[in-house]
C-alpha cells in the first residue's frame, strides 16, 4: 500500500500539496493575527464560483479560481474601506455564491466535480499543474516577505503604522491579495470550504506555541505541511474526503496550541531582568521602580490559564 | 526671567519661559498656526495656534470630544485640515514624529514581544523582513531600558499591564529618534502609581533625549509638577501658554465664552464652567510646580 501512496502517480499530489501548505501557512499567520478570518472564509467561497464558472465554459479551473479570488479580494479591500468590513465581506460572499449556484445549475454533470471543488480532490492533481502553482506560490511568498514588517506593524495597531507613513489600507489590500493567491493554490487541493481551515488551524496554534513573530510563521508553515501530508495519507487509505482530515486537524492544532500555552504560559516574561540596573536609567531618580507590582500583575495575567484548559 | 507672554486665545505662545528648560532659547520644534479642522460639517478645531520647543513637556488639555485626538492627528498629518499650517522644524519624514495613539488594544495572544514591537519602531515602515542583527537588537534594548522596561523585553506585549504597555509603546515611538513625541491620553486607564511613573518618565525623556513632548489628557493634575506649558482646548478653540497664565478664570472665561471659575481646593483646581463642574484642576502655584517638577 505504501508503494501506492508514494508512487510516481502521487508525486504531483505531494509536491502540489506541500506548495499549498507553505503558502497557506505563511499567509494564514497574518490572517489570524489580523483577525481576518472572515475574509479568508469569503474569498475561497467566491473563488468556488470561479471554479464552477470555469467548468461551465470549459476553461482551466485554476484560471477561474484565480480570477474570482482576485475579484473577491479587491472587492473586500476596496468596499470595506469606509464601511463595516464584515457586512461588506458578507455581501461579497453571498453575491458570489449566488452566482456560483447559477453556474452550477447550468452545468450538466456537476455533482462529482462540485463535491471535489467544495471538499478537495488531491488525488487528481497532475504534474502539469505544478508550474502555475509554483509560480503563484512564489509570488504569494514574495509579497509576504516584502510586506512583512508593514504587515506586522499594522497587525499590532494600524495607527502605529499610519504614524510612520505606512498606509494601513494599502497594506490591507496587498494582504487580501496574498489571501487570494493562497486561495487560488489551495482550493483545487483542499476544496473551497476548507481552504479556510488550512489558513486558520495551523497559525492559530503557532501563535500560542511561538512568541516571536518569525518563529510563529515558521511553526505555522510546519503545521500546515504536517496537516496536508497527514490528510493525504489518511484520505488515500480511508477513501474519505481530504477536507475532512484537513478540517479536523485544524481544530486539533488549535486545541494543542492552547494546551501548550496553558502549560508554558508566558511566564518567563520578567524573571532575571529584575536585577538589570539600567532598567530604570530614565535619568529620573524620582521615578519609582516600575518592576514591582506591575510586573507581578503581568506575570499573574500570563500565567492565568486560558478558558478551555483547566 | 523674561516678561510673561500675554496669553490670547488666538495666538498663545506655548512657552517662552518654561521652568528649567535647557539653557539658551531652543528653536520651536512645532509651530501650529490658525489650524482649523472640519469633521462631519462641524468645526472641531477653530484657529488653533501654539508653539512647542525642544525639551518641553506640554499638556493638551480638554474634556471628551474637545478635539485632542483630532489635533494630534492633524499634527501627524493623518487628519486633513481646512485651514492653517503645521510646521515641524527640520526635515519631516516617518521618523521625525513619535506617536502613542489613544487606544491601542493589543491582542494578548499576539506573538510579538516587547522587543519586537520596539524593533518595528526602528524600521517597521521598510520593505522586507528585516534580518536579525545584533545592532538592531542592542538598539531595541537600549530603547527599552530608557523607558525602564528592559525587564519586559521578552514578554508578549499584549500580556503586559496597561502601564507596561504604555512604556513599550513609548519606546516604540522613540525608536526613530523623533524630535516631537505625541501621546494621546496615555494616562487614561492607569492607576495612580502608573500615572505618576509615566509622567515622570516623560519628563525625564524631555531632558535626556531633548525631545518635545505633547501629552493629551482630560485631567491635568498628574501633569502639573512636570509640565512646562499647556494647550487648553474648549469649544474647538485653544488657549496656550504657561499653566498659570492659562488656567485662570479670565483666560478660561474668554475661551469658553462664558463665566468660568477656577477654584482651588486641597491642592487641586476645579474648573467650573456655568453649571457644570469639571475637575481638570491645577494647583495654581506655578513656581512651586516648576521647582517640584524640575529637581536640580
Ligand atoms: N470622523 C468624524 N466625523 C465627525 N465628527 C467627528 C469625527 N471624529 C471625531 N469627531 C468629533 O470631533 C470632536 C473631537 O473629537 P476628538 O478629537 O476625538 O476629541 P477628544 O480626543 O478630545 O476626546 C468630537 O465631538 C467628535 O464627535
Ligand atoms: Mg481622544
XYZ file of C-alpha atoms in Angstrom, chain A residues 71-218:
148
model
C -12.057 39.852 -7.658
C -13.221 38.900 -4.177
C -10.008 40.170 -2.536
C -10.012 43.514 -4.316
C -13.737 43.984 -3.718
C -13.338 43.417 0.032
C -10.325 45.723 0.137
C -11.994 48.482 -1.849
C -15.542 48.455 -0.480
C -14.516 47.581 3.037
C -12.528 50.795 3.436
C -15.081 53.193 4.753
C -17.772 50.736 5.726
C -18.397 47.904 8.110
C -15.923 45.428 6.733
C -17.780 42.339 7.963
C -21.006 43.422 6.270
C -19.235 44.209 3.003
C -17.382 40.892 3.161
C -20.631 39.019 3.781
C -22.352 40.725 0.858
C -19.496 39.900 -1.500
C -19.623 36.332 -0.233
C -23.359 35.876 -0.792
C -23.292 37.720 -4.096
C -20.590 35.470 -5.496
C -22.126 32.322 -4.044
C -25.433 33.227 -5.652
C -23.657 33.470 -8.984
C -21.971 30.162 -8.236
C -25.291 28.426 -7.712
C -26.420 29.720 -11.092
C -23.279 28.373 -12.756
C -23.809 25.011 -11.108
C -27.428 24.771 -12.181
C -26.430 25.475 -15.780
C -23.679 22.920 -15.733
C -24.646 19.396 -16.757
C -22.596 16.974 -14.744
C -21.884 18.775 -11.561
C -22.237 16.504 -8.587
C -18.846 14.777 -8.529
C -16.893 17.804 -9.590
C -18.777 20.085 -7.254
C -18.032 17.811 -4.376
C -14.315 17.876 -5.101
C -14.316 21.638 -5.509
C -16.001 22.033 -2.161
C -14.156 19.381 -0.199
C -10.927 18.857 -2.103
C -9.606 16.268 -4.545
C -5.880 15.911 -4.197
C -5.527 12.603 -5.966
C -6.440 14.203 -9.239
C -3.507 16.600 -9.231
C -1.201 16.056 -12.131
C 2.346 17.300 -12.547
C 1.132 19.589 -15.341
C -0.379 21.893 -12.735
C 2.839 22.274 -10.824
C 4.268 25.099 -12.874
C 1.419 27.586 -12.423
C 1.023 26.524 -8.806
C 4.708 27.086 -8.113
C 4.635 30.474 -9.822
C 1.632 31.693 -7.863
C 3.127 30.396 -4.616
C 6.393 32.196 -5.314
C 4.537 35.438 -5.982
C 2.472 34.998 -2.852
C 5.506 34.372 -0.645
C 7.432 37.215 -2.244
C 4.537 39.505 -1.357
C 4.530 38.328 2.259
C 8.305 38.736 2.548
C 8.256 42.204 1.007
C 5.403 43.408 3.184
C 6.455 41.517 6.314
C 7.327 44.434 8.610
C 4.398 46.540 7.439
C 2.070 43.600 7.931
C 3.411 43.147 11.459
C 3.128 46.829 12.277
C -0.438 47.123 11.005
C -1.348 43.866 12.742
C -0.207 45.289 16.079
C -2.016 48.596 15.576
C -2.863 50.329 12.292
C -2.386 53.762 13.891
C 1.237 52.975 14.683
C 1.822 52.197 11.025
C -0.022 55.293 9.866
C 2.144 57.478 12.118
C 5.213 56.176 10.251
C 3.803 56.966 6.860
C 2.596 53.438 6.101
C -0.942 53.463 4.738
C -2.749 50.634 6.573
C -5.357 50.371 3.824
C -2.734 49.716 1.180
C -1.160 47.077 3.388
C -4.596 45.504 3.831
C -5.123 45.413 0.071
C -1.804 43.647 -0.505
C -2.612 41.282 2.330
C -6.015 40.370 0.872
C -4.369 39.784 -2.499
C -1.991 37.350 -0.816
C -5.036 35.589 0.671
C -6.468 35.444 -2.841
C -3.251 33.930 -4.166
C -3.122 31.330 -1.393
C -6.769 30.527 -2.078
C -6.067 30.007 -5.757
C -3.414 27.479 -4.827
C -5.284 25.697 -2.102
C -8.815 25.487 -3.450
C -8.262 22.768 -6.063
C -6.467 20.662 -3.459
C -8.367 21.044 -0.192
C -11.621 22.441 -1.530
C -13.351 25.777 -1.171
C -14.869 25.027 2.210
C -11.582 24.000 3.786
C -9.031 26.416 2.364
C -10.117 28.415 5.328
C -9.243 25.712 7.827
C -5.753 25.348 6.369
C -5.253 29.090 6.776
C -6.634 29.222 10.322
C -5.829 25.980 12.145
C -2.012 25.893 11.906
C -1.401 29.601 12.627
C -3.931 29.688 15.447
C -1.805 27.117 17.235
C 1.503 28.626 16.115
C 0.870 31.934 17.831
C 0.444 30.087 21.120
C 3.499 27.931 20.630
C 5.953 30.594 19.468
C 6.290 34.032 20.930
C 8.480 35.544 18.232
C 6.715 36.580 15.036
C 9.182 34.888 12.680
C 9.129 31.694 14.737
C 5.338 31.720 14.723
C 5.311 31.956 10.924
C 7.726 29.012 10.747
